[in-house]
Short mmCIF file of C-alpha atoms and ligand atoms in Angstrom, two decimals:
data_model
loop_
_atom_site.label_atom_id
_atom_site.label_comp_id
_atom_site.label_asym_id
_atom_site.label_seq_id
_atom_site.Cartn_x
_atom_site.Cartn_y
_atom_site.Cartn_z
CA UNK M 53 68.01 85.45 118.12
CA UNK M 54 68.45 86.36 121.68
CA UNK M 55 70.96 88.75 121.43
CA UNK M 56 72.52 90.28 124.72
CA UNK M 57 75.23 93.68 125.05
CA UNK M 58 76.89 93.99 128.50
CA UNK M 59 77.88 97.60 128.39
CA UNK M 60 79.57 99.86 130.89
CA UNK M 61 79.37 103.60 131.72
CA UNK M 62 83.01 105.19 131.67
CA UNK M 63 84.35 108.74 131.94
CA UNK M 64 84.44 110.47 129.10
CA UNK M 65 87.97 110.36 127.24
CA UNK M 66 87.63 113.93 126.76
CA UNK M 67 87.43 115.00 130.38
CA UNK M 68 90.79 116.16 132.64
CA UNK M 69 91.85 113.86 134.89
CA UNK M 70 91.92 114.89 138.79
CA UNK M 71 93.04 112.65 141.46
CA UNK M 72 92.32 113.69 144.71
CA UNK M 73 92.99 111.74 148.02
CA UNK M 74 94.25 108.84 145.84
CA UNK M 75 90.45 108.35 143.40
CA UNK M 76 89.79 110.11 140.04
CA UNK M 77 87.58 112.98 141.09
CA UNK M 78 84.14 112.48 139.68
CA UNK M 79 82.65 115.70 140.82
CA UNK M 80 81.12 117.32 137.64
CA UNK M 81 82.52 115.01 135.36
CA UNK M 82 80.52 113.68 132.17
CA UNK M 83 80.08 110.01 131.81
CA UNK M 84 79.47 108.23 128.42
CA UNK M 85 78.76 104.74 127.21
CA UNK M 86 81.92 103.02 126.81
CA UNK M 87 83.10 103.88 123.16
CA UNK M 88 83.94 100.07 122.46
CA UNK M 89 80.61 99.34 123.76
CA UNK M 90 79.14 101.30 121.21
CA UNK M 91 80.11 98.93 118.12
CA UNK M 92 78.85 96.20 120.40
CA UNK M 93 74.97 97.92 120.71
CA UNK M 94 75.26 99.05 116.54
CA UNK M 95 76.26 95.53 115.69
CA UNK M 96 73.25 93.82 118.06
CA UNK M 97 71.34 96.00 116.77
CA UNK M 98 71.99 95.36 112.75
CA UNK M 99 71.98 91.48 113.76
CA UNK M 100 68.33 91.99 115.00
CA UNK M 101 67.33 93.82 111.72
CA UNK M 102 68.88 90.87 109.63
CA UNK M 103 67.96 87.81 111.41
CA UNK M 104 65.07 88.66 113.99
CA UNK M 105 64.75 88.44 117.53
CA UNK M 106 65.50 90.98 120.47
CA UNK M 107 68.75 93.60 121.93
CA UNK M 108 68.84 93.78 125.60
CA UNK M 109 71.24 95.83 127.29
CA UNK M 110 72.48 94.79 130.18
CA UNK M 111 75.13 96.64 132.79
CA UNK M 112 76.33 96.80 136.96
CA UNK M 113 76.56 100.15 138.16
CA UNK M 114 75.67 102.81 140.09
CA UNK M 115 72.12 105.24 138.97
CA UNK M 116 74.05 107.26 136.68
CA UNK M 117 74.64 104.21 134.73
CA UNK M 118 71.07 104.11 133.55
CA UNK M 119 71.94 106.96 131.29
CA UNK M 120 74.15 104.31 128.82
CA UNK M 121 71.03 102.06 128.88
CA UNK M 122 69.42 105.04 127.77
CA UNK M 123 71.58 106.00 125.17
CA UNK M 124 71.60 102.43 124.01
CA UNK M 125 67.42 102.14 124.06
CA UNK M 126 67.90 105.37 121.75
CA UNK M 127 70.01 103.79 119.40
CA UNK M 128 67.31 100.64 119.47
CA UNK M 129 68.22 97.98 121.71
CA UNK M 130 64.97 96.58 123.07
CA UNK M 131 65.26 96.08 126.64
CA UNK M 132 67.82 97.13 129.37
CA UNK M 133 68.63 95.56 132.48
CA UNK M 134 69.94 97.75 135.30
CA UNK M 135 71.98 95.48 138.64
CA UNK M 136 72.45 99.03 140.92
CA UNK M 137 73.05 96.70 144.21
CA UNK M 138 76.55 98.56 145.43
CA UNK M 139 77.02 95.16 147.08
CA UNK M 140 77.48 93.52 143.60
CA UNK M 141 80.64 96.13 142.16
CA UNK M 142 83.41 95.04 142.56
CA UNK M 143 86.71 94.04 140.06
CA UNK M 144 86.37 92.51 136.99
CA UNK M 145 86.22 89.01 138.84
CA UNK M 146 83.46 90.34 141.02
CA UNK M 147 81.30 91.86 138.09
CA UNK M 148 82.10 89.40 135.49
CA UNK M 149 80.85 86.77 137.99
CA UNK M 150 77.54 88.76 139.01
CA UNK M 151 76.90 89.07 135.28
CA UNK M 152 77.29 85.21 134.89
CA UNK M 153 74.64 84.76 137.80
CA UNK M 154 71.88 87.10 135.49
CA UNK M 155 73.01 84.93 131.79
CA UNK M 156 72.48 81.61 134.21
CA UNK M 157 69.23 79.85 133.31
CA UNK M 158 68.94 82.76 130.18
CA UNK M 159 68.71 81.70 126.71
CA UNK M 160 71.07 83.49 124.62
CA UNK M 161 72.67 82.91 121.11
CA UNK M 162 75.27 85.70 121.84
CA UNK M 163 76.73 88.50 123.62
CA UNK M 164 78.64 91.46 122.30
CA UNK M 165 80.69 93.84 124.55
CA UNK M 166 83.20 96.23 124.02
CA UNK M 167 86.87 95.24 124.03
CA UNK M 168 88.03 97.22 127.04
CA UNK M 169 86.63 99.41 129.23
CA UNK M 170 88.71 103.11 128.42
CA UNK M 171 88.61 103.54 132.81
CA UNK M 172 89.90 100.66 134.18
CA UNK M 173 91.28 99.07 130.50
CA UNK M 174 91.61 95.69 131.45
CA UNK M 175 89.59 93.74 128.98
CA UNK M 176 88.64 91.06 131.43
CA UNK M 177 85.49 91.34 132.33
CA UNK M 178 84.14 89.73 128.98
CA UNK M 179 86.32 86.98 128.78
CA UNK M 180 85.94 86.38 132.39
CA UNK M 181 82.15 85.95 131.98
CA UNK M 182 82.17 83.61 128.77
CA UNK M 183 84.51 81.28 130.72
CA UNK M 184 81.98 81.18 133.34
CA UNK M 185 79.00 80.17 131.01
CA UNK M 186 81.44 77.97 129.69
CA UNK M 187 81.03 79.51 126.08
CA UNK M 188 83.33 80.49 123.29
CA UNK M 189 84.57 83.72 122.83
CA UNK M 190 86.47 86.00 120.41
CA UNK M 191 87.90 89.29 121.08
CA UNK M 192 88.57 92.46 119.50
CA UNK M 193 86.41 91.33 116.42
CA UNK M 194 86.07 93.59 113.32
CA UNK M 195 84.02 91.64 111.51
CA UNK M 196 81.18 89.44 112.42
CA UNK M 197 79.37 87.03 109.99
CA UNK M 198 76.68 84.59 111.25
CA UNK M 199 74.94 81.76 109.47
CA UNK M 200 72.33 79.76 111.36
CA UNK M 201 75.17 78.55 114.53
CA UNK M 202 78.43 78.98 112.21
CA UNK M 203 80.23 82.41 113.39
CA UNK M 204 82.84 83.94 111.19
CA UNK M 205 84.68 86.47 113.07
CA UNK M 206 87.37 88.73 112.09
CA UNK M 207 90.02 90.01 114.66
CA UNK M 208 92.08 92.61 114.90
CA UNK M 209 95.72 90.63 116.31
CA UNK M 210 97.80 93.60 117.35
CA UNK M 211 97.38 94.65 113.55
CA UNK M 212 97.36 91.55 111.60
CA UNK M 213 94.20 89.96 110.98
CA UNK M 214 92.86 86.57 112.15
CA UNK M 215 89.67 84.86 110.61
CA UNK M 216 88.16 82.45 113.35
CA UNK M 217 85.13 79.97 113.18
CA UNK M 218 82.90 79.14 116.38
CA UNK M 219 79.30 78.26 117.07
CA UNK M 220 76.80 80.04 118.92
CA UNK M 221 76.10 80.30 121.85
CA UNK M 222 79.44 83.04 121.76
CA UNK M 223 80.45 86.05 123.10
CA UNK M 224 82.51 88.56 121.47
CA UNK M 225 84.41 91.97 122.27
CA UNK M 226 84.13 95.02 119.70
CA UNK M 227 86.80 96.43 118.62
CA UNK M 228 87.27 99.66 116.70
CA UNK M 229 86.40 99.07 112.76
CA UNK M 230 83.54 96.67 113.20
CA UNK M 231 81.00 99.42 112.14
CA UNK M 232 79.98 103.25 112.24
CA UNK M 233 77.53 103.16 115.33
CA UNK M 234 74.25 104.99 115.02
CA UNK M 235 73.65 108.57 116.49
CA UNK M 236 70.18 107.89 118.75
CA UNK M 237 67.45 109.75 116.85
CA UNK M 238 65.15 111.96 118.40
CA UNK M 239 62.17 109.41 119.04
CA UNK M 240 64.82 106.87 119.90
CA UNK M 241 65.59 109.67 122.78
CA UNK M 242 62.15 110.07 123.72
CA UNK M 243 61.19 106.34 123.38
CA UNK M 244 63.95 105.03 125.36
CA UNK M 245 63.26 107.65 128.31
CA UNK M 246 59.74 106.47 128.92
CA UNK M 247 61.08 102.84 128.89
CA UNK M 248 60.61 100.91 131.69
CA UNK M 249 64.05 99.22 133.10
CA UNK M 250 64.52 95.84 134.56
CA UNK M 251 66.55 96.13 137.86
CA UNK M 252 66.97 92.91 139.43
CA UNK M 253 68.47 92.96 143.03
CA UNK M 254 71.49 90.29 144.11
CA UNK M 255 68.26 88.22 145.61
CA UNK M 256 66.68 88.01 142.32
CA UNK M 257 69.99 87.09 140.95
CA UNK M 258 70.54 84.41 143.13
CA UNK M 259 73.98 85.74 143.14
CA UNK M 260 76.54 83.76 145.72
CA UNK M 261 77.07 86.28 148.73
CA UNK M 262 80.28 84.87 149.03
CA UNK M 263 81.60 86.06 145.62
CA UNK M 264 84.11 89.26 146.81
CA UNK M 265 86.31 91.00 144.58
CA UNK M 266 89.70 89.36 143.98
CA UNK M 267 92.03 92.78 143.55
CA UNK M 268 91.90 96.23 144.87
CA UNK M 269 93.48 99.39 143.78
CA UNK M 270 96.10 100.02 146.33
CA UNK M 271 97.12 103.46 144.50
CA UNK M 272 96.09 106.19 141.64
CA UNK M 273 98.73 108.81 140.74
CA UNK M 274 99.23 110.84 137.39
CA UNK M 275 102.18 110.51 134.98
CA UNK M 276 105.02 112.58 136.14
CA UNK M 277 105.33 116.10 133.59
CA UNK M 278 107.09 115.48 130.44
CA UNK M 279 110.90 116.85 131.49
CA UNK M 280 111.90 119.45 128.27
CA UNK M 281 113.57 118.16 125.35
CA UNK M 282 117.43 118.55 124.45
CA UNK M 283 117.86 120.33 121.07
CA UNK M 284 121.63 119.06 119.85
CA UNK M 285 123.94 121.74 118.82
CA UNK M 286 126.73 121.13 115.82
CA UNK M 287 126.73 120.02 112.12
CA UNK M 288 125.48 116.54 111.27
CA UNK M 289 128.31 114.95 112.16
CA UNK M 290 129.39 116.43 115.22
CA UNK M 291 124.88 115.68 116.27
CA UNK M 292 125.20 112.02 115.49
CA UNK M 293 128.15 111.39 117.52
CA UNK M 294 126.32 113.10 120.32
CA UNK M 295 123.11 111.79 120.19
CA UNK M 296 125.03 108.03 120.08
CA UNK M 297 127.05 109.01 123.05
CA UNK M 298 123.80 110.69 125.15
CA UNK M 299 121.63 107.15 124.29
CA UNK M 300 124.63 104.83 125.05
CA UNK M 301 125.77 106.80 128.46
CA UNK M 302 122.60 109.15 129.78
CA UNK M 303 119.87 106.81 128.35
CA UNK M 304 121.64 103.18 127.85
CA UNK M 305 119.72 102.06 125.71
CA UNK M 306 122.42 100.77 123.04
C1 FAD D 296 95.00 95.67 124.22
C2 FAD D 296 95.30 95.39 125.68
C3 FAD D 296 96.60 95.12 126.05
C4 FAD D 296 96.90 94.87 127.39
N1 FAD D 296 98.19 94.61 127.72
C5 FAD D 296 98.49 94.35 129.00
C6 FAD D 296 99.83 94.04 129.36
O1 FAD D 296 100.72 94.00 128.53
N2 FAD D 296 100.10 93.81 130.66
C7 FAD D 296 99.15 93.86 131.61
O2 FAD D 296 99.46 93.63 132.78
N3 FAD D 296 97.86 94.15 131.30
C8 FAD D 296 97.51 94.40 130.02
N4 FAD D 296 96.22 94.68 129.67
C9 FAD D 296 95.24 94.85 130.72
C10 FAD D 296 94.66 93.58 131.21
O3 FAD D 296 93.98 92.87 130.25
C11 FAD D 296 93.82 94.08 132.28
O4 FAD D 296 94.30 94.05 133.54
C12 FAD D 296 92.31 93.75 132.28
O5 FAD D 296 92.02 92.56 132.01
C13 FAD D 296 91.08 94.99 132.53
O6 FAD D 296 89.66 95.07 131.63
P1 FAD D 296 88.95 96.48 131.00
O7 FAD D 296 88.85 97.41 132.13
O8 FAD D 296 89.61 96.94 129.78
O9 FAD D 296 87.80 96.03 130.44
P2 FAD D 296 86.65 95.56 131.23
O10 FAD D 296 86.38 96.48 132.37
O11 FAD D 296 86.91 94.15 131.56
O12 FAD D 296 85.51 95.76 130.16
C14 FAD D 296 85.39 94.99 128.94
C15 FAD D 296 83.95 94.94 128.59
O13 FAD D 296 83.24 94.23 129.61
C16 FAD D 296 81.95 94.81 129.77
N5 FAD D 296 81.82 95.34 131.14
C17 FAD D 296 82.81 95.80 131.94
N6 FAD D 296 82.30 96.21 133.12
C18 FAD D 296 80.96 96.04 133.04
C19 FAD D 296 79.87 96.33 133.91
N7 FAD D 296 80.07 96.88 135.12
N8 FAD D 296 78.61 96.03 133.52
C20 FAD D 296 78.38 95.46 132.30
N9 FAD D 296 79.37 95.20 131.41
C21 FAD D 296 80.63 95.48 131.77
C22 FAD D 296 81.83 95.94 128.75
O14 FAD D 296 81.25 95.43 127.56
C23 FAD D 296 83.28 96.32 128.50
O15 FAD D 296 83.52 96.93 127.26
C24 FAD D 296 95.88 94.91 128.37
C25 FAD D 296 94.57 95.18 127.98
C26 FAD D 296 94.28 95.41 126.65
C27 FAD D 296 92.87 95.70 126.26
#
């Protein structure tokens, strides 16, 4: 099987948020794999153990990126593919496009990624690229069964669940529940550190030069505080009738 993860480095979820001069201040701030992309390099990884073949790792971004193909080498992906050219970011239209122009000509039997990216949280770029190989896809899987080309894939539908057949070649996005993935162990760490990547420029791509991003952000801006809460003062009674009257004529929402 050649199996393929497109993974993305992101912020960490943990980190305070700064905006400064309209960007998120990245200034000392620790970047991680993208949790969702996670399940996608522990699932790769247990199809390889199963049924054979090889995990590459594949993301656009800038050199601190490398660091997720590292962590995902740890865990036991194979090989890892590195597109740093700052001429090929862009929006999800731009990189999900750029990432079609490395799969073109590739053999693959399927691609994992994570759901959403927890930065920008679109959940685009995946779809994006399997309608540009002109491939199936299913997102937000939890469950992911695969006999010789039959898929059976779970999702997760806003909470319900929804069983779906498809044939490889297919890409799917991980959602949370689809496994527990690994910790890297030590000689993962070491292994993956000495590994050599593969960083093809937009030449070796063949990439169109024409392809430009197809939104920008015009502005970033934090949540305005939460205002204090009203406590209600009365019996039971006298609180109901208030509350009705506060949602119906402060908040009309009934
Ligand atoms: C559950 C959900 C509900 C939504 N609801 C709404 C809504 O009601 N209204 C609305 O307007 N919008 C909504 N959106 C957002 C909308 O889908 C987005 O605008 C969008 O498509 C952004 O994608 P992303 O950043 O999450 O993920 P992406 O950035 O597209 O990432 C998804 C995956 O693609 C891969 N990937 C991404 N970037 C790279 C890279 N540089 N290199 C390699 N691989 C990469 C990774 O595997 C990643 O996990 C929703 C999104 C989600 C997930």
């Amino acid at each position: 099987m050649n199996i393929f993860v497109a993974l993305k480095q992101t912020f960490d979820t943990e980190e305070k948020i700064v905006v400064e001069n309209g960007s998120v201040k990245e200034d000392g701030v620790r970047f991680v794999l993208n949790p969702y992309d996670e399940y996608a390099v522990e699932e790769a990884i247990k199809l390889r153990d199963e049924l054979g073949g090889q995990v590459t790792v594949v993301t656009v971004g800038p050199e601190r990126a490398q660091e997720a193909l590292r962590t995902a080498l740890a865990m036991g992906a194979d090989e890892a593919v590195h597109i740093t050219d700052e001429a090929l970011f862009g929006d999800e239209y731009k990189v999900s496009n750029v990432l079609a122009s490395y799969f073109n000509g590739k053999e693959f039997d399927i691609i994992l990624t994570g759901n959403q990216a927890v930065d920008s949280g679109s959940g685009q770029t995946a779809v994006r690229l399997a309608e540009l190989l002109n491939i199936a896809h299913v997102s937000t899987i939890t469950k992911l069964e695969i006999n010789g080309t039959d898929v059976v894939a779970h999702r997760d539908a806003e909470g319900d669940l929804e069983v779906v057949g498809a044939k490889l070649p297919l890409l799917v996005t991980c959602q949370q529940g689809l496994n527990d993935p690994r910790y890297p162990s030590l000689i993962g760490i070491r292994k993956a550190n000495k590994k050599p990547l593969d960083t093809p420029s937009a030449g070796d791509l063949g990439v169109d030069a024409a392809i430009s991003s197809k939104s920008s952000v015009q502005e970033t801006f934090l949540p305005a505080a939460k205002a204090a809460g009203r406590i209600i003062e009365g019996d039971n009674a006298q609180r109901v009738t208030e509350l009705v009257n506060l949602l119906k004529n402060e908040a009309k929402v009934l």
